[in-house]
Amino acid sequence: YYPIVDDSADLPTYTVEGVKGGQNNVRLVGCKCNTATFRSETNSPLQVELNVVAMSGERDAVDLATPSYTSWLATPPMMHGGMSFDATDEAWLGGASGPECRMIEWTLNNNLDIEGYTNSTDRKIIPVGLFEVTGSMEIPYNSVTKGFWAEMVAAAKVKFQVEYSDG
């Protein structure tokens, strides 16, 4: 997600509908994305985990929209093997492609205040906290990546780009 830089702006809201264990229909209204985690490991697909906070909810809503997964199922998943890790702006690489990245994970966090209830079930607002990005990655230490890790340990600014493609 992206940080809100205008103090008068607010995060967009969504309605999320789902079925819990085939028993209860649930509609969550006024959802805002709190965190989005992207995880990618060798020989695995890209995984995305979203955490949302809703203003109110309703059980057993009878008119849920029927989802269609036809186009989604026909699309191949984004695999870690289709990921390119580019750090070509770094002098130590000499314009070569980036080092082998075995695992990468990053989380975008809007730090929503989840305690903003007006009664036991509804919220009037969901205040947004300080936007932050955290993450981790696993890159082997060897003669090619030694310079990359030296800059990371020295806490120098290291610029890199991760891109997934259908290959």
PDB file of C-alpha atoms in Angstrom:
ATOM      1  CA  TYR A   1       0.000   0.000   0.000  1.00  0.00           C
ATOM      2  CA  TYR A   2       1.100   3.599  -0.093  1.00  0.00           C
ATOM      3  CA  PRO A   3       1.536   6.227   2.610  1.00  0.00           C
ATOM      4  CA  ILE A   4      -0.991   9.042   2.836  1.00  0.00           C
ATOM      5  CA  VAL A   5       1.032  12.245   2.594  1.00  0.00           C
ATOM      6  CA  ASP A   6      -1.883  14.695   2.613  1.00  0.00           C
ATOM      7  CA  ASP A   7      -3.191  15.163   6.175  1.00  0.00           C
ATOM      8  CA  SER A   8      -6.730  15.688   4.875  1.00  0.00           C
ATOM      9  CA  ALA A   9      -6.716  12.439   2.851  1.00  0.00           C
ATOM     10  CA  ASP A  10      -7.816   9.067   4.163  1.00  0.00           C
ATOM     11  CA  LEU A  11      -7.215   5.481   3.107  1.00  0.00           C
ATOM     12  CA  PRO A  12      -9.876   4.088   0.763  1.00  0.00           C
ATOM     13  CA  THR A  13     -12.383   1.634   2.225  1.00  0.00           C
ATOM     14  CA  TYR A  14     -13.663  -1.662   0.833  1.00  0.00           C
ATOM     15  CA  THR A  15     -16.409  -4.169   1.517  1.00  0.00           C
ATOM     16  CA  VAL A  16     -15.141  -7.705   2.063  1.00  0.00           C
ATOM     17  CA  GLU A  17     -17.487 -10.692   1.884  1.00  0.00           C
ATOM     18  CA  GLY A  18     -16.709 -14.260   2.793  1.00  0.00           C
ATOM     19  CA  VAL A  19     -18.003 -17.589   3.971  1.00  0.00           C
ATOM     20  CA  LYS A  20     -16.580 -18.996   7.202  1.00  0.00           C
ATOM     21  CA  GLY A  21     -16.242 -22.762   7.019  1.00  0.00           C
ATOM     22  CA  GLY A  22     -19.302 -23.091   4.786  1.00  0.00           C
ATOM     23  CA  GLN A  23     -21.492 -22.132   7.755  1.00  0.00           C
ATOM     24  CA  ASN A  24     -21.709 -18.361   8.196  1.00  0.00           C
ATOM     25  CA  ASN A  25     -21.712 -15.639   5.571  1.00  0.00           C
ATOM     26  CA  VAL A  26     -19.854 -12.546   6.734  1.00  0.00           C
ATOM     27  CA  ARG A  27     -19.883  -9.052   5.239  1.00  0.00           C
ATOM     28  CA  LEU A  28     -17.302  -6.602   6.566  1.00  0.00           C
ATOM     29  CA  VAL A  29     -18.048  -2.991   5.690  1.00  0.00           C
ATOM     30  CA  GLY A  30     -15.626  -0.058   5.654  1.00  0.00           C
ATOM     31  CA  CYS A  31     -12.471  -2.193   5.536  1.00  0.00           C
ATOM     32  CA  LYS A  32      -9.070  -0.549   5.406  1.00  0.00           C
ATOM     33  CA  CYS A  33      -5.865  -2.422   4.675  1.00  0.00           C
ATOM     34  CA  ASN A  34      -3.722  -2.473   7.815  1.00  0.00           C
ATOM     35  CA  THR A  35      -0.827  -4.631   6.604  1.00  0.00           C
ATOM     36  CA  ALA A  36       0.173  -6.268   3.333  1.00  0.00           C
ATOM     37  CA  THR A  37       2.939  -8.887   3.472  1.00  0.00           C
ATOM     38  CA  PHE A  38       4.630 -10.176   0.314  1.00  0.00           C
ATOM     39  CA  ARG A  39       6.653 -13.403   0.678  1.00  0.00           C
ATOM     40  CA  SER A  40       8.700 -15.230  -1.930  1.00  0.00           C
ATOM     41  CA  GLU A  41      11.002 -18.262  -1.520  1.00  0.00           C
ATOM     42  CA  THR A  42      12.952 -20.501  -3.872  1.00  0.00           C
ATOM     43  CA  ASN A  43      10.688 -22.893  -5.843  1.00  0.00           C
ATOM     44  CA  SER A  44       7.517 -21.313  -4.424  1.00  0.00           C
ATOM     45  CA  PRO A  45       4.882 -18.878  -5.670  1.00  0.00           C
ATOM     46  CA  LEU A  46       4.657 -15.299  -4.488  1.00  0.00           C
ATOM     47  CA  GLN A  47       2.344 -15.172  -1.463  1.00  0.00           C
ATOM     48  CA  VAL A  48       0.398 -12.090  -0.392  1.00  0.00           C
ATOM     49  CA  GLU A  49      -1.182 -11.823   3.043  1.00  0.00           C
ATOM     50  CA  LEU A  50      -3.558  -8.937   3.744  1.00  0.00           C
ATOM     51  CA  ASN A  51      -4.760  -7.836   7.165  1.00  0.00           C
ATOM     52  CA  VAL A  52      -7.821  -5.593   7.131  1.00  0.00           C
ATOM     53  CA  VAL A  53      -9.709  -3.690   9.813  1.00  0.00           C
ATOM     54  CA  ALA A  54     -13.455  -3.170   9.311  1.00  0.00           C
ATOM     55  CA  MET A  55     -15.766  -0.471  10.637  1.00  0.00           C
ATOM     56  CA  SER A  56     -18.666  -2.887  11.053  1.00  0.00           C
ATOM     57  CA  GLY A  57     -19.722  -6.378  10.146  1.00  0.00           C
ATOM     58  CA  GLU A  58     -22.800  -8.459   9.494  1.00  0.00           C
ATOM     59  CA  ARG A  59     -23.291 -12.221   9.878  1.00  0.00           C
ATOM     60  CA  ASP A  60     -25.464 -14.293   7.610  1.00  0.00           C
ATOM     61  CA  ALA A  61     -25.805 -11.602   4.965  1.00  0.00           C
ATOM     62  CA  VAL A  62     -27.998 -13.337   2.381  1.00  0.00           C
ATOM     63  CA  ASP A  63     -26.977 -11.482  -0.782  1.00  0.00           C
ATOM     64  CA  LEU A  64     -23.228 -12.033  -1.018  1.00  0.00           C
ATOM     65  CA  ALA A  65     -21.695 -11.443  -4.436  1.00  0.00           C
ATOM     66  CA  THR A  66     -20.697 -14.698  -6.132  1.00  0.00           C
ATOM     67  CA  PRO A  67     -16.984 -14.567  -6.920  1.00  0.00           C
ATOM     68  CA  SER A  68     -15.623 -15.657 -10.267  1.00  0.00           C
ATOM     69  CA  TYR A  69     -12.126 -17.180 -10.293  1.00  0.00           C
ATOM     70  CA  THR A  70     -12.094 -18.259 -13.956  1.00  0.00           C
ATOM     71  CA  SER A  71      -9.535 -15.739 -15.209  1.00  0.00           C
ATOM     72  CA  TRP A  72      -7.483 -15.999 -12.022  1.00  0.00           C
ATOM     73  CA  LEU A  73      -7.220 -19.805 -12.231  1.00  0.00           C
ATOM     74  CA  ALA A  74      -6.145 -19.603 -15.893  1.00  0.00           C
ATOM     75  CA  THR A  75      -3.220 -17.326 -15.013  1.00  0.00           C
ATOM     76  CA  PRO A  76       0.025 -19.005 -13.927  1.00  0.00           C
ATOM     77  CA  PRO A  77       1.187 -17.981 -10.454  1.00  0.00           C
ATOM     78  CA  MET A  78       4.119 -15.603 -10.051  1.00  0.00           C
ATOM     79  CA  MET A  79       6.939 -17.951  -9.092  1.00  0.00           C
ATOM     80  CA  HIS A  80      10.088 -17.029  -7.202  1.00  0.00           C
ATOM     81  CA  GLY A  81      12.050 -18.354 -10.187  1.00  0.00           C
ATOM     82  CA  GLY A  82      10.447 -15.593 -12.283  1.00  0.00           C
ATOM     83  CA  MET A  83      11.754 -12.914  -9.928  1.00  0.00           C
ATOM     84  CA  SER A  84      14.691 -10.729 -10.864  1.00  0.00           C
ATOM     85  CA  PHE A  85      16.688  -8.975  -8.164  1.00  0.00           C
ATOM     86  CA  ASP A  86      18.365  -5.883  -9.593  1.00  0.00           C
ATOM     87  CA  ALA A  87      21.010  -3.855  -7.812  1.00  0.00           C
ATOM     88  CA  THR A  88      22.751  -2.509 -10.908  1.00  0.00           C
ATOM     89  CA  ASP A  89      23.033   1.007  -9.450  1.00  0.00           C
ATOM     90  CA  GLU A  90      25.553  -0.374  -6.970  1.00  0.00           C
ATOM     91  CA  ALA A  91      29.165   0.120  -8.088  1.00  0.00           C
ATOM     92  CA  TRP A  92      30.354  -3.271  -6.815  1.00  0.00           C
ATOM     93  CA  LEU A  93      28.166  -5.063  -9.347  1.00  0.00           C
ATOM     94  CA  GLY A  94      29.688  -3.202 -12.275  1.00  0.00           C
ATOM     95  CA  GLY A  95      26.366  -3.182 -14.131  1.00  0.00           C
ATOM     96  CA  ALA A  96      25.758  -6.918 -13.747  1.00  0.00           C
ATOM     97  CA  SER A  97      22.450  -8.353 -12.620  1.00  0.00           C
ATOM     98  CA  GLY A  98      21.734  -8.645  -8.921  1.00  0.00           C
ATOM     99  CA  PRO A  99      22.785 -11.442  -6.585  1.00  0.00           C
ATOM    100  CA  GLU A 100      20.806 -14.640  -6.165  1.00  0.00           C
ATOM    101  CA  CYS A 101      18.014 -13.993  -3.686  1.00  0.00           C
ATOM    102  CA  ARG A 102      16.776 -17.178  -1.970  1.00  0.00           C
ATOM    103  CA  MET A 103      13.991 -15.522   0.022  1.00  0.00           C
ATOM    104  CA  ILE A 104      12.516 -12.060   0.316  1.00  0.00           C
ATOM    105  CA  GLU A 105       9.650 -10.779   2.452  1.00  0.00           C
ATOM    106  CA  TRP A 106       8.409  -7.269   3.038  1.00  0.00           C
ATOM    107  CA  THR A 107       5.474  -5.809   4.943  1.00  0.00           C
ATOM    108  CA  LEU A 108       3.717  -2.514   4.307  1.00  0.00           C
ATOM    109  CA  ASN A 109       2.033  -1.311   7.497  1.00  0.00           C
ATOM    110  CA  ASN A 110      -0.483   1.522   7.850  1.00  0.00           C
ATOM    111  CA  ASN A 111      -0.513   1.072  11.672  1.00  0.00           C
ATOM    112  CA  LEU A 112      -4.273   1.441  11.952  1.00  0.00           C
ATOM    113  CA  ASP A 113      -5.724   2.078  15.407  1.00  0.00           C
ATOM    114  CA  ILE A 114      -7.947  -0.985  15.868  1.00  0.00           C
ATOM    115  CA  GLU A 115      -9.348   0.200  19.211  1.00  0.00           C
ATOM    116  CA  GLY A 116     -11.504   3.039  17.823  1.00  0.00           C
ATOM    117  CA  TYR A 117     -14.902   1.552  18.755  1.00  0.00           C
ATOM    118  CA  THR A 118     -17.984   3.669  19.475  1.00  0.00           C
ATOM    119  CA  ASN A 119     -19.866   0.661  20.866  1.00  0.00           C
ATOM    120  CA  SER A 120     -19.366  -3.093  20.913  1.00  0.00           C
ATOM    121  CA  THR A 121     -19.615  -3.598  17.147  1.00  0.00           C
ATOM    122  CA  ASP A 122     -18.994  -0.423  15.122  1.00  0.00           C
ATOM    123  CA  ARG A 123     -16.228   2.111  14.571  1.00  0.00           C
ATOM    124  CA  LYS A 124     -16.839   5.653  13.350  1.00  0.00           C
ATOM    125  CA  ILE A 125     -13.259   6.073  12.180  1.00  0.00           C
ATOM    126  CA  ILE A 126     -10.124   3.970  11.901  1.00  0.00           C
ATOM    127  CA  PRO A 127      -7.200   6.319  12.572  1.00  0.00           C
ATOM    128  CA  VAL A 128      -4.084   5.742  10.469  1.00  0.00           C
ATOM    129  CA  GLY A 129      -0.707   5.653  12.210  1.00  0.00           C
ATOM    130  CA  LEU A 130       2.811   6.129  10.902  1.00  0.00           C
ATOM    131  CA  PHE A 131       3.337   4.259   7.603  1.00  0.00           C
ATOM    132  CA  GLU A 132       6.265   1.845   7.719  1.00  0.00           C
ATOM    133  CA  VAL A 133       7.958  -0.767   5.573  1.00  0.00           C
ATOM    134  CA  THR A 134       9.853  -3.703   7.074  1.00  0.00           C
ATOM    135  CA  GLY A 135      11.352  -6.765   5.508  1.00  0.00           C
ATOM    136  CA  SER A 136      14.004  -9.403   5.278  1.00  0.00           C
ATOM    137  CA  MET A 137      15.851 -11.271   2.570  1.00  0.00           C
ATOM    138  CA  GLU A 138      18.247 -14.169   2.239  1.00  0.00           C
ATOM    139  CA  ILE A 139      21.163 -13.737  -0.135  1.00  0.00           C
ATOM    140  CA  PRO A 140      24.161 -16.100   0.111  1.00  0.00           C
ATOM    141  CA  TYR A 141      27.479 -14.643   1.194  1.00  0.00           C
ATOM    142  CA  ASN A 142      30.146 -15.339  -1.425  1.00  0.00           C
ATOM    143  CA  SER A 143      32.729 -13.517  -3.551  1.00  0.00           C
ATOM    144  CA  VAL A 144      29.998 -12.010  -5.764  1.00  0.00           C
ATOM    145  CA  THR A 145      27.754 -10.764  -2.959  1.00  0.00           C
ATOM    146  CA  LYS A 146      30.477  -9.731  -0.493  1.00  0.00           C
ATOM    147  CA  GLY A 147      30.234  -6.057  -1.519  1.00  0.00           C
ATOM    148  CA  PHE A 148      26.442  -6.063  -1.136  1.00  0.00           C
ATOM    149  CA  TRP A 149      26.687  -7.353   2.430  1.00  0.00           C
ATOM    150  CA  ALA A 150      29.517  -4.962   3.299  1.00  0.00           C
ATOM    151  CA  GLU A 151      27.220  -2.048   2.387  1.00  0.00           C
ATOM    152  CA  MET A 152      24.315  -3.544   4.324  1.00  0.00           C
ATOM    153  CA  VAL A 153      26.434  -4.053   7.467  1.00  0.00           C
ATOM    154  CA  ALA A 154      27.840  -0.514   7.165  1.00  0.00           C
ATOM    155  CA  ALA A 155      24.216   0.720   7.084  1.00  0.00           C
ATOM    156  CA  ALA A 156      24.923   2.492   3.813  1.00  0.00           C
ATOM    157  CA  LYS A 157      21.994   3.265   1.569  1.00  0.00           C
ATOM    158  CA  VAL A 158      21.505   0.263  -0.701  1.00  0.00           C
ATOM    159  CA  LYS A 159      19.092   0.541  -3.610  1.00  0.00           C
ATOM    160  CA  PHE A 160      17.569  -2.553  -5.181  1.00  0.00           C
ATOM    161  CA  GLN A 161      14.501  -3.485  -7.186  1.00  0.00           C
ATOM    162  CA  VAL A 162      12.499  -6.704  -7.209  1.00  0.00           C
ATOM    163  CA  GLU A 163      10.343  -7.560 -10.202  1.00  0.00           C
ATOM    164  CA  TYR A 164       8.201 -10.601 -10.929  1.00  0.00           C
ATOM    165  CA  SER A 165       7.375 -11.512 -14.527  1.00  0.00           C
ATOM    166  CA  ASP A 166       5.656 -14.367 -16.312  1.00  0.00           C
ATOM    167  CA  GLY A 167       9.015 -15.221 -17.884  1.00  0.00           C
TER     168      GLY A 167
END
